[in-house]
Coordinates of C-alpha atoms in Angstrom, one line a residue:
X510 CA -38.4 60.4 23.0
X511 CA -35.3 62.2 21.7
X512 CA -31.7 61.9 22.8
X513 CA -28.5 64.0 22.6
X514 CA -25.1 62.4 22.2
X515 CA -21.5 63.4 22.6
X516 CA -19.7 60.8 20.5
X517 CA -21.4 57.6 21.5
X518 CA -22.4 58.8 25.0
X519 CA -26.0 59.8 25.7
X520 CA -25.9 63.1 27.5
X521 CA -29.5 64.4 27.3
X522 CA -33.0 63.2 26.8
X523 CA -36.5 64.6 26.4
X524 CA -39.9 63.0 25.8
X525 CA -43.3 64.1 24.5
X526 CA -46.4 62.5 25.9
X527 CA -49.5 62.7 23.7
X528 CA -53.0 62.4 25.0
X529 CA -55.1 59.4 24.0
X530 CA -58.3 61.3 24.8
X531 CA -60.1 63.1 21.9
X532 CA -60.9 66.2 24.0
X533 CA -57.2 66.6 24.8
X534 CA -55.7 65.5 21.5
X535 CA -54.5 69.1 20.8
X536 CA -52.3 69.0 24.0
X537 CA -49.0 67.3 24.7
X538 CA -46.7 67.2 27.7
X539 CA -42.9 67.4 27.9
X540 CA -41.5 64.9 30.3
X541 CA -38.2 63.4 31.2
X542 CA -36.1 66.4 30.2
X543 CA -32.5 65.8 31.4
X544 CA -29.0 67.0 30.4
X545 CA -26.0 65.4 32.2
X546 CA -24.4 68.0 34.5
X547 CA -21.0 67.8 32.7
X548 CA -22.8 68.6 29.4
X549 CA -24.8 71.6 30.6
X550 CA -24.1 75.0 29.3
X551 CA -23.4 73.8 25.8
X552 CA -26.8 74.4 24.2
X553 CA -27.8 70.7 24.4
X554 CA -31.0 71.4 26.3
X555 CA -32.1 74.1 23.9
X556 CA -31.3 71.8 20.9
X557 CA -33.4 69.0 22.5
X558 CA -36.4 71.3 23.2
X559 CA -36.2 72.9 19.7
X560 CA -36.1 69.5 18.0
X561 CA -39.0 68.3 20.2
X562 CA -41.1 71.3 19.1
X563 CA -40.3 70.8 15.4
X564 CA -41.5 67.2 15.8
X565 CA -44.5 68.2 17.8
X566 CA -45.5 70.7 15.1
X567 CA -45.6 67.9 12.6
X568 CA -48.2 65.9 14.6
X569 CA -51.7 66.3 13.2
X570 CA -54.1 68.1 15.6
X571 CA -51.4 69.0 18.1
X572 CA -51.6 72.7 19.0
X573 CA -50.1 73.1 22.4
X574 CA -47.2 71.8 24.4
X575 CA -47.1 72.0 28.2
X576 CA -44.7 71.2 31.0
X577 CA -44.0 71.8 34.6
X578 CA -40.6 72.7 36.2
X579 CA -39.7 72.8 39.9
X580 CA -38.4 76.0 41.2
X581 CA -35.0 74.4 42.0
X582 CA -34.3 73.7 38.3
X583 CA -33.5 77.3 37.2
X584 CA -31.3 76.2 34.2
X585 CA -34.2 74.1 32.8
X586 CA -36.6 77.0 33.3
X587 CA -34.3 79.2 31.4
X588 CA -34.1 76.7 28.5
X589 CA -37.9 76.6 28.4
X590 CA -38.3 80.3 28.4
X591 CA -35.7 80.6 25.7
X592 CA -37.7 78.2 23.6
X593 CA -40.9 80.2 23.8
X594 CA -42.7 78.7 26.8
X595 CA -44.7 81.0 29.0
X596 CA -45.9 80.5 32.6
X597 CA -49.6 79.9 33.1
X598 CA -49.7 78.7 36.7
X599 CA -47.9 78.0 39.9
X600 CA -48.5 75.1 42.3
X601 CA -47.1 76.0 45.8
X602 CA -45.3 73.1 47.4
X603 CA -46.2 70.8 44.5
X604 CA -43.1 68.7 44.8
X605 CA -41.6 67.2 48.0
X606 CA -38.0 65.9 48.2
X607 CA -35.7 64.9 51.1
X608 CA -34.6 68.5 51.2
X609 CA -38.1 70.0 51.5
X610 CA -40.8 71.3 49.3
X611 CA -40.6 73.0 45.9
X612 CA -43.1 75.0 43.9
X613 CA -44.0 73.8 40.4
X614 CA -44.3 76.3 37.6
X615 CA -46.6 75.3 34.8
X616 CA -45.6 76.5 31.3
X617 CA -47.0 76.2 27.8
X618 CA -46.3 77.1 24.2
X619 CA -48.5 77.2 21.2
X620 CA -47.5 75.6 17.9
X621 CA -47.8 77.2 14.5
X622 CA -51.2 75.6 13.8
X623 CA -52.8 76.9 17.0
X624 CA -55.9 79.0 16.1
X625 CA -55.5 82.8 16.1
X626 CA -56.4 84.5 19.4
X627 CA -55.0 81.8 21.6

């Protein structure tokens, strides 16, 4: 879990969930990504994801980082694309809110240690 601060105020967070299963030990999932609305547009989200990927790259056996982003969070999607994530799937109506359904875009990036040809 990483946090971003403006002074003493927490303005952004992101977490990385590692798998406890041997067969999935090469995979991790981004979760809890959030930047306070008043702090958006300042590069904080990009800095959080970049720092997370640096940390992820130092974890033995970890090769791939995945996430999912709802279609109503375009700013978050732009951050992920800017940090090297690519889309690998789409789940139609995968998230339901009081306002209706949203598609979920599944994204991934490969770390430096990933085998060639991935």
